[in-house]
Short mmCIF file of C-alpha atoms in Angstrom, two decimals:
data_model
loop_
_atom_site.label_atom_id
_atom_site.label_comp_id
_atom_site.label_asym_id
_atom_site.label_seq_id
_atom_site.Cartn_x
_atom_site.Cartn_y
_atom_site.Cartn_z
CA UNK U 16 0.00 0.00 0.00
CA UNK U 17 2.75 2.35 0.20
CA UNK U 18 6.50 1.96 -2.03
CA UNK U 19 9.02 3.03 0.68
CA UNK U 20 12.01 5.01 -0.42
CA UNK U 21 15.77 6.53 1.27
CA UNK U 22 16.98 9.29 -0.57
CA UNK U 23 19.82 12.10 0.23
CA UNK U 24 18.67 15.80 -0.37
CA UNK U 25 20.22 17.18 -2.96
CA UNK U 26 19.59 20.37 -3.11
CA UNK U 27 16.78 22.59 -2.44
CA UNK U 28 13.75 24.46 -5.18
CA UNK U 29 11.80 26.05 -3.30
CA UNK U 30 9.04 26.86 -0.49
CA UNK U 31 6.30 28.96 0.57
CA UNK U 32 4.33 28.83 4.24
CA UNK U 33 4.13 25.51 5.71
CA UNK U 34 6.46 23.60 2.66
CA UNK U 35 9.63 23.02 0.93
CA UNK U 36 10.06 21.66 -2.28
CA UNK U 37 13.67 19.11 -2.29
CA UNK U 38 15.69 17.50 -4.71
CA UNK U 39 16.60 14.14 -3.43
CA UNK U 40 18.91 11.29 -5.02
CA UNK U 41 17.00 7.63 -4.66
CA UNK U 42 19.14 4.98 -3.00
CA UNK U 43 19.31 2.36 -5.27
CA UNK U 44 17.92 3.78 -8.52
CA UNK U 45 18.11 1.94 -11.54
CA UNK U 46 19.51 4.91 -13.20
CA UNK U 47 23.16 6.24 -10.98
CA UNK U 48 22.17 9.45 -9.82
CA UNK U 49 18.33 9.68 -10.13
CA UNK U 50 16.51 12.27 -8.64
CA UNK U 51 13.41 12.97 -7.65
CA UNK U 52 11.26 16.03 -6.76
CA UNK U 53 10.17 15.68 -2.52
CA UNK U 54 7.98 17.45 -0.99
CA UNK U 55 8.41 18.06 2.84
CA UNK U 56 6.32 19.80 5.65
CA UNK U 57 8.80 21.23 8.49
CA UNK U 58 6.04 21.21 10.72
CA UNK U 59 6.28 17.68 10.92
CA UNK U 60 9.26 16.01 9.88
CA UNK U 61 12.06 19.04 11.34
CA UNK U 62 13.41 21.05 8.24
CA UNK U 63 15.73 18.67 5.88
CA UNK U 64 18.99 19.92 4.42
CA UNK U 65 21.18 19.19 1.69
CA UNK U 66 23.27 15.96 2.71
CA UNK U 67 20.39 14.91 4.79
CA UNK U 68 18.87 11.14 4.74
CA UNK U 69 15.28 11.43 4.22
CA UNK U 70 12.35 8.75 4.26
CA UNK U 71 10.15 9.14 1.68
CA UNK U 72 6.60 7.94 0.34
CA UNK U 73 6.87 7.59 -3.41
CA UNK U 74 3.50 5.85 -4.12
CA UNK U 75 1.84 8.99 -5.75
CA UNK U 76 4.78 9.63 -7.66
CA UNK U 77 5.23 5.73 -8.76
CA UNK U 78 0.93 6.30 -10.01
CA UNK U 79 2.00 9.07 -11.66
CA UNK U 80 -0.28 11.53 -9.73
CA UNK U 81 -0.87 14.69 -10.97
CA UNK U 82 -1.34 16.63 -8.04
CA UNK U 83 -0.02 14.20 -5.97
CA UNK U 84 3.28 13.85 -7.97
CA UNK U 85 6.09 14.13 -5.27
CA UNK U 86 7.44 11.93 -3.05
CA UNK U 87 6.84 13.03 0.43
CA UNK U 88 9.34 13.00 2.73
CA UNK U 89 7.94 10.99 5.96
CA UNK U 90 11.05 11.35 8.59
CA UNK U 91 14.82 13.04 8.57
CA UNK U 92 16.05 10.11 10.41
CA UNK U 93 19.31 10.88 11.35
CA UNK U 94 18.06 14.34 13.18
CA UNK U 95 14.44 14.34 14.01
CA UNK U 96 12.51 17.38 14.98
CA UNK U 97 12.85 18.63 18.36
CA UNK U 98 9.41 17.38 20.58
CA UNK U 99 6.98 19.99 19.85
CA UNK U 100 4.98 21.79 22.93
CA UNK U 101 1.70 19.62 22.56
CA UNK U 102 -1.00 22.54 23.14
CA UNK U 103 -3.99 20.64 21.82
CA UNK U 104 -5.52 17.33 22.14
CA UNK U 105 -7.41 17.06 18.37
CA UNK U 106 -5.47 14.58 16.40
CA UNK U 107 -5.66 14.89 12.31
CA UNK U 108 -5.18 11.79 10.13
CA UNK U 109 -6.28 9.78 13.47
CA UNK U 110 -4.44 6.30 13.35
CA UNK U 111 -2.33 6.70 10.38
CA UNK U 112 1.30 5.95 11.36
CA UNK U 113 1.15 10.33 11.08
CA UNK U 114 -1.05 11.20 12.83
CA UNK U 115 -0.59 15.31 14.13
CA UNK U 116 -1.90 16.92 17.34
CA UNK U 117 -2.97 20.16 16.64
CA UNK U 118 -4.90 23.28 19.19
CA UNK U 119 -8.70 22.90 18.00
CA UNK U 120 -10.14 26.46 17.84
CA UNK U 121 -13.46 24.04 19.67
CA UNK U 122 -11.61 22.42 22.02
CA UNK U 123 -11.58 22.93 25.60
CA UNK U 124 -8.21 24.41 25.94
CA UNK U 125 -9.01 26.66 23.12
CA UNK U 126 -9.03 30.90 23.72
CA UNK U 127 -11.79 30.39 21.33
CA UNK U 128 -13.91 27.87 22.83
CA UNK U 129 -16.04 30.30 24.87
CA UNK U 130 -17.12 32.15 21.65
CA UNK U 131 -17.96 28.61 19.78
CA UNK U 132 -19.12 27.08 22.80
CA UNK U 133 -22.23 29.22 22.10
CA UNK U 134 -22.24 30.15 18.51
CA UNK U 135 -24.59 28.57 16.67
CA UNK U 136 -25.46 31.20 13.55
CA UNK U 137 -23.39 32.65 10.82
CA UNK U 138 -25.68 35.78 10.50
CA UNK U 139 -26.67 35.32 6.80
CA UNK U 140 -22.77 35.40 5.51
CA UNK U 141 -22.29 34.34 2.06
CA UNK U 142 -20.66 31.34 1.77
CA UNK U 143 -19.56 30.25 -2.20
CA UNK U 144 -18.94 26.34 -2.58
CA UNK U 145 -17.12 24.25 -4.97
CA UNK U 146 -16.30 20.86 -5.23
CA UNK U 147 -12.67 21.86 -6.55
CA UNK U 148 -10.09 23.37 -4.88
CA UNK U 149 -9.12 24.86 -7.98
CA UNK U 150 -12.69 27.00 -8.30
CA UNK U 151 -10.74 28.63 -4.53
CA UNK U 152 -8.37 31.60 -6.96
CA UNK U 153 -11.05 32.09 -9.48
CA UNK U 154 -14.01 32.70 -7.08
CA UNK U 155 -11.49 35.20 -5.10
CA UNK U 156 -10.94 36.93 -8.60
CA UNK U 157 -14.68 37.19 -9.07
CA UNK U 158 -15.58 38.34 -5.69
CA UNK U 159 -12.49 40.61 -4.95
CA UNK U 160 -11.55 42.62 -8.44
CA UNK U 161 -14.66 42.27 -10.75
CA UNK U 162 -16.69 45.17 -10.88
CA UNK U 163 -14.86 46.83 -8.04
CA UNK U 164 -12.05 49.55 -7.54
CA UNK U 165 -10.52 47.14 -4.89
CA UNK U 166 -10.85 44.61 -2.38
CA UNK U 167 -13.45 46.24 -0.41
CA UNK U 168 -17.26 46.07 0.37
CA UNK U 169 -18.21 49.70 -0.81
CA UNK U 170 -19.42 51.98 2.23
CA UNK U 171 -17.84 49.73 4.87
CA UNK U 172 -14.43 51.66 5.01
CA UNK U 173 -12.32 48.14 5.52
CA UNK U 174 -10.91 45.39 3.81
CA UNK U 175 -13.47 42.56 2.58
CA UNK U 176 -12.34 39.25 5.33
CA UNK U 177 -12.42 36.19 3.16
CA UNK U 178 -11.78 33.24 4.90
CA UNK U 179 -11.17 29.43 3.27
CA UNK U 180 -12.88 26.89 4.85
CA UNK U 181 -11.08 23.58 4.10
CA UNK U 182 -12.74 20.27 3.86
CA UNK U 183 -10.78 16.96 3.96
CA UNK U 184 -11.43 15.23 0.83
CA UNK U 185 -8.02 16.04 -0.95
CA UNK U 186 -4.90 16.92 0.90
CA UNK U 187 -5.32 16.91 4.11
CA UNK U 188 -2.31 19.28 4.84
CA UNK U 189 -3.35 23.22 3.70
CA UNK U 190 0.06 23.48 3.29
CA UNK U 191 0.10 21.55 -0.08
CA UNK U 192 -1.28 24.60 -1.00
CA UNK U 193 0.83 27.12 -3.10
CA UNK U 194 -2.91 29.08 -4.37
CA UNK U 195 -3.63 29.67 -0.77
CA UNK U 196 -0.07 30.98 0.00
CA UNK U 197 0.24 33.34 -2.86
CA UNK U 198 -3.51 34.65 -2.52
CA UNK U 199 -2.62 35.11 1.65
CA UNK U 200 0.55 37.06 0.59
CA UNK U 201 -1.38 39.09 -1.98
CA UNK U 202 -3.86 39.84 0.45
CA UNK U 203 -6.76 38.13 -0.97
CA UNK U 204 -7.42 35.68 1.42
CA UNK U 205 -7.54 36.34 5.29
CA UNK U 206 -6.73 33.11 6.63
CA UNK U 207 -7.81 29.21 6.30
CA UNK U 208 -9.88 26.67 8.47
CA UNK U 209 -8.57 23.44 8.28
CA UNK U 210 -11.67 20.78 9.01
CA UNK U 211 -12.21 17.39 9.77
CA UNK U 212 -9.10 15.18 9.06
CA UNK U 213 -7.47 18.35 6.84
CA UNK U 214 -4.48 20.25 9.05
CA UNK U 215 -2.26 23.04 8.83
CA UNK U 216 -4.89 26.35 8.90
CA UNK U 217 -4.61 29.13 10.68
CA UNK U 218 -7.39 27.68 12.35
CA UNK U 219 -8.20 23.98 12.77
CA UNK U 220 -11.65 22.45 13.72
CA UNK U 221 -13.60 18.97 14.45
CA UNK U 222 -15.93 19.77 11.36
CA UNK U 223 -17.13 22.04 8.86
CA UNK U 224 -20.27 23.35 11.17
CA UNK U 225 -16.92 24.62 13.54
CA UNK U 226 -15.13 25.86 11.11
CA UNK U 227 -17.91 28.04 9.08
CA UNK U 228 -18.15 29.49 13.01
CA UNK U 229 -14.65 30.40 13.14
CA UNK U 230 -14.65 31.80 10.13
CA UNK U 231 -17.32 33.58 11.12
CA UNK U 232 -17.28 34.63 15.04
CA UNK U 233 -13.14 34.08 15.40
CA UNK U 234 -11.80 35.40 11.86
CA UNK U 235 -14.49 37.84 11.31
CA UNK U 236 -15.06 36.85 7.94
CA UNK U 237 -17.49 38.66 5.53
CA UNK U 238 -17.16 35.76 3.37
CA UNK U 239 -16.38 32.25 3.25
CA UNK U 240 -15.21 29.56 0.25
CA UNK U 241 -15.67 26.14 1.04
CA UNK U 242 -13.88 23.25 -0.85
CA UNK U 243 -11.79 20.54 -0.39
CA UNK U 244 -8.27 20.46 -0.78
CA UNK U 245 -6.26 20.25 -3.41
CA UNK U 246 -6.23 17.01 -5.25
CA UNK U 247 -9.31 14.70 -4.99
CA UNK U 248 -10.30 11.34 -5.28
CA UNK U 249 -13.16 10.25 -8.25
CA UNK U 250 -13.93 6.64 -9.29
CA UNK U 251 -15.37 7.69 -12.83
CA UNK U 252 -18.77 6.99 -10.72
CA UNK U 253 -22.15 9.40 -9.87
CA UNK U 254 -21.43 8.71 -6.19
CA UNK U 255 -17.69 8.06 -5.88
CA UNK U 256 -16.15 11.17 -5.55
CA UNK U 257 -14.77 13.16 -2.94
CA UNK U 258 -16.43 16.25 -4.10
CA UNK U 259 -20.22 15.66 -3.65
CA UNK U 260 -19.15 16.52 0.10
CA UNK U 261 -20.22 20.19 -1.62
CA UNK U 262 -23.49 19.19 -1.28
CA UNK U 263 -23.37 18.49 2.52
CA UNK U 264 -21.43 22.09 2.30
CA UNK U 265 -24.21 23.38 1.22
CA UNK U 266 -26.85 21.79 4.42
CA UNK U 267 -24.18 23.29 6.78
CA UNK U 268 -24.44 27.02 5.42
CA UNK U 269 -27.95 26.66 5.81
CA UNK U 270 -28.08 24.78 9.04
CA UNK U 271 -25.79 27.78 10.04
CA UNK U 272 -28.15 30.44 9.06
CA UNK U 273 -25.82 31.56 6.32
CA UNK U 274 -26.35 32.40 2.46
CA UNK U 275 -25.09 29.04 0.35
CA UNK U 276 -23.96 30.23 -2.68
CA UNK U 277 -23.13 26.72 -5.35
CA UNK U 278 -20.39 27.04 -7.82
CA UNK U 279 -21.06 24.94 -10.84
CA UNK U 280 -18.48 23.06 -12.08
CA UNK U 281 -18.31 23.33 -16.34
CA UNK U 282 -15.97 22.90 -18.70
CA UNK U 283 -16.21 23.02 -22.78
CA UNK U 284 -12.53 20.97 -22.63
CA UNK U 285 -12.49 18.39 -20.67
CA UNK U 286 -12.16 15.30 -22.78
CA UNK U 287 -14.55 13.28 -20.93
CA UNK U 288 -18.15 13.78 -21.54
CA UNK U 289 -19.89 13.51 -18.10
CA UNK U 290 -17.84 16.99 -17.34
CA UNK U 291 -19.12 18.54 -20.41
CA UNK U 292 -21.06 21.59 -20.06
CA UNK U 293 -22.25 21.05 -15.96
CA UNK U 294 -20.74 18.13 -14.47
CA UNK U 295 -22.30 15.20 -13.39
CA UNK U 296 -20.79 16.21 -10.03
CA UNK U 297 -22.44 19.24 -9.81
CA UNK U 298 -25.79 18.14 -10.23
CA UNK U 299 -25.36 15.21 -7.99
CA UNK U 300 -23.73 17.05 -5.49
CA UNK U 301 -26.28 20.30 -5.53
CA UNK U 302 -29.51 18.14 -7.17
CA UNK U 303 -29.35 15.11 -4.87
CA UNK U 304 -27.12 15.71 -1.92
CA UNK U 305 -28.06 19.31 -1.05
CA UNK U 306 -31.06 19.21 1.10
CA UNK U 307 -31.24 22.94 1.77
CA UNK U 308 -31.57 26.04 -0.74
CA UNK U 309 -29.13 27.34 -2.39
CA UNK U 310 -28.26 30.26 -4.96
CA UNK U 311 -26.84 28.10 -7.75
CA UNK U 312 -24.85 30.95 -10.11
CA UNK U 313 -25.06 30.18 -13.78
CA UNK U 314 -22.23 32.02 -16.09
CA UNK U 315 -24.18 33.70 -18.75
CA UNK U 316 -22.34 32.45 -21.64
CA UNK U 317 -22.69 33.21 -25.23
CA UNK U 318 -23.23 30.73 -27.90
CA UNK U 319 -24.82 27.24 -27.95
CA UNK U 320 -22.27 26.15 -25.08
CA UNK U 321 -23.81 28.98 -22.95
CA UNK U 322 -27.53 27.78 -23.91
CA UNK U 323 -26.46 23.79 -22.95
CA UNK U 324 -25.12 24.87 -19.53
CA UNK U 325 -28.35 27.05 -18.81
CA UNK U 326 -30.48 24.19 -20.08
CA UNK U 327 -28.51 21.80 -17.89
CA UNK U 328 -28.40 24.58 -15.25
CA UNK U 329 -32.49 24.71 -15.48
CA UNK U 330 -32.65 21.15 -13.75
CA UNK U 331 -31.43 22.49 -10.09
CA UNK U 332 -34.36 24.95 -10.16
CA UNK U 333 -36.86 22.44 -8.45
CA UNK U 334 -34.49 22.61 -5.33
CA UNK U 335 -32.49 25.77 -5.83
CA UNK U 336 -32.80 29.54 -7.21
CA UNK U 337 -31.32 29.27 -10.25
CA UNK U 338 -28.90 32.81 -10.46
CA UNK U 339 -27.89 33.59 -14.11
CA UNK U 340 -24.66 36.13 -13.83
CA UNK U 341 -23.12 37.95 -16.53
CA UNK U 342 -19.11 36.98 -17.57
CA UNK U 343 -18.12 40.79 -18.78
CA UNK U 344 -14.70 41.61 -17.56
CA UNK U 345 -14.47 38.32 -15.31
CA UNK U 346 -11.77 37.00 -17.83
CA UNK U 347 -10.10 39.93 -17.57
CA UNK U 348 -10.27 40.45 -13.22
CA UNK U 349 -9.23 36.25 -13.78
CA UNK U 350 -5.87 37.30 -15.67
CA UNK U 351 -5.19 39.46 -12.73
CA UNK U 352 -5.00 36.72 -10.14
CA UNK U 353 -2.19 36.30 -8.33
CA UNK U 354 -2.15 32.53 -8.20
CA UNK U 355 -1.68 30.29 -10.89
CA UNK U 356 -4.56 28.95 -12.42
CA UNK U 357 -4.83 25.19 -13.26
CA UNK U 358 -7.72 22.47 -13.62
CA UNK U 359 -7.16 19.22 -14.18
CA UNK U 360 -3.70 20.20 -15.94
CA UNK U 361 -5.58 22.85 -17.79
CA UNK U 362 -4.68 26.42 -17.51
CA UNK U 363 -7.00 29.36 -18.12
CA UNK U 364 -6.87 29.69 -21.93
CA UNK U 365 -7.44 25.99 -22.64
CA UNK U 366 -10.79 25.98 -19.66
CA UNK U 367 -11.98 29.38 -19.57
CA UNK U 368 -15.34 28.56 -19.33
CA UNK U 369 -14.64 26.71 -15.99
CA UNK U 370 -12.59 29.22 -14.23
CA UNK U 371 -15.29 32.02 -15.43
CA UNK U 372 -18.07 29.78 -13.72
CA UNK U 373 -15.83 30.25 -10.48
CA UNK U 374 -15.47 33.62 -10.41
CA UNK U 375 -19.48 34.13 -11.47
CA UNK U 376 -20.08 32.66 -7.84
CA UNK U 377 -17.47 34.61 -6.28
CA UNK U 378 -19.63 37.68 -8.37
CA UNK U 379 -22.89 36.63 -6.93
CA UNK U 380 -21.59 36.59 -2.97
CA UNK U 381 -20.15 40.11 -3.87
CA UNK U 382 -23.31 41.49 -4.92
CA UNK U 383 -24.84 39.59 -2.00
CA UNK U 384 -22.87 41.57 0.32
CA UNK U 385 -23.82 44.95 -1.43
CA UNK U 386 -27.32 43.95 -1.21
CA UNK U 387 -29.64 46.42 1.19
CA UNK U 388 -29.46 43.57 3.68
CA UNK U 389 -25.92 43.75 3.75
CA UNK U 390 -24.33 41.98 6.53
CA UNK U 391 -22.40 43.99 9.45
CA UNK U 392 -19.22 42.39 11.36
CA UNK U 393 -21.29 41.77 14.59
CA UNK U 394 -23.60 39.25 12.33
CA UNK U 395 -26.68 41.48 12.33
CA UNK U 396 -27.92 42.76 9.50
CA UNK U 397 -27.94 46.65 9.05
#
């Protein structure tokens, strides 16, 4: 179940919060000299340097992974980590031979537990979700530049709060993430909830519920994005894929009180039909497993592609309201992001229609905020 590897580091690429990227020689490689790209979180395994020994996982990289395609450096044997101070008592990736102790923003020992001990509403916040975490840049884009001079809610004086909410159906550590690093250093994104089995946030919580609360009460977000991690995990079946969790996304922000926003997931490229136009994803995930309503944000697109994805759109409306929001200068506000942008090995020019169907639903909770009903910070609507 998992192809063991010892390696020496090489040399190393480079890093960003939470990661560093290595350059490590395989013992034992067929070819003298071999290398491979590593991947290695400090947090856990001490900080490896060149001339180190390093344990590594290479199964993702032996399955030829695309977003998993590193080996992952498990231990620096030779000089392991000092022992951390163990502050919390939530463990992530429970029972795995790695399992991490982290501070739970719920837990007991928490200086946040008072405040989530009783919170139990959101106070209408908008909350966009997608099933990718590669919608997470392009809803930003829509949300934060179209249509606006800046990254502000107009009349409130401050900086719009968006907040990441993290489920745990790709990687579980946020720090695989280089989208969420660049948008936090551009200033796009506030901070990150890490839920469930996911670690590595600036928050961490027992479950989505917790973390939309967080994000919310702790972070004083004005808007959330909920999706999983990156990577995922399909079967090429309706029900066997990590992302339909967007549909129990979608009961929490309305369990919350909050304003569930669905990103539809599109694409006029990818080779395989059942993601043609809407994906059979997205209407599984929003047409059977969302119990609650939801605005479900169609990109008005031109052409007979545009016309298919409304048509295919139209089918939600028995459960949803069905939001149809025009494209005009989202391509543009998308070229702008700061973080790269990348679907299924497809960049913006080869999928625009997907990354525009993002950052329509990153539009829509925008305009949401701007609405007469426009949410304060103390959750009460003003």
């Amino acid at each position: 179940m998992i192809t063991w590897r010892n390696g020496t580091v090489s040399g190393t690429r480079r890093e960003w919060p939470g990661a560093v990227e290595l350059d490590v020689s395989v013992d034992g490689a067929p070819e003298e000299g071999a290398q491979v790209r590593a991947l290695a979180y400090p947090a856990l395994t001490g900080r490896p340097r060149p001339g180190d020994r390093v344990l590594m996982n290479t199964t993702a990289l032996d399955l030829g992974l695309g977003t998993g395609g590193y080996a992952l450096v498990v231990a620096v044997p030779d000089r392991l980590p000092p022992d951390p101070e163990l502050a919390g008592h939530l463990v992530k990736a429970r029972y795995s031979p790695l399992q991490a102790t982290v501070l739970g923003a719920d837990e007991q020992g928490s200086p946040h537990h008072g405040v989530l001990r009783d919170a139990d509403d959101i106070g209408g916040m908008p909350v966009v979700v997608a099933d990718l975490h590669s919608a997470l840049p392009a809803v930003l884009a829509g949300l934060l530049t179209a249509e606006r001079s800046g990254p502000d809610v107009p009349g409130s004086g401050e900086a719009l709060r968006v907040v990441y909410v993290m489920q745990d159906g790709g990687a579980l550590p946020a720090w695989f993430s280089r989208s969420c690093a660049t948008l936090r250093e551009a200033g796009w994104l506030a901070a990150t909830v890490t839920t469930g089995q996911s670690f590595g946030g600036d928050l961490e919580t027992v479950t989505v519920h917790t973390g939309l609360l967080a994000a919310r009460h702790v972070l004083d977000a004005d808007v959330a994005v909920i999706a999983q991690g990156p990577g995922n995990l399909g079967t090429g079946t309706r029900w066997g894929f990590s992302g339909v969790a967007a549909g129990e996304a979608v009961n929490a922000v309305a369990a919350l009180g909050g304003r569930p926003v669905a990103s539809l997931r599109i694409s006029e490229a990818d080779p395989r039909m059942r993601h043609r136009g809407v994906s059979h994803h997205s209407l599984t995930a929003y047409g059977r497993v969302a119990l609650a309503r939801a605005d479900v944000v169609v990109p008005a697109l031109a052409g007979d592609f545009g016309a298919r994805v409304a048509a295919e759109a139209a089918a939600l409306g028995a459960r949803h309201e069905v939001v149809s929001v025009p494209v005009d200068g989202l391509e543009a506000a998308l070229r702008a992001c700061p973080a790269r942008l990348s679907t299924m090995g497809r960049g913006l020019a080869e999928d625009l229609a997907y990354f525009l169907a993002a950052a329509a639903a990153g539009r829509h909770a925008g305009r949401l905020l701007r609405q007469d009903q426009r949410i304060s910070r103390d959750g009460a609507y003003r």
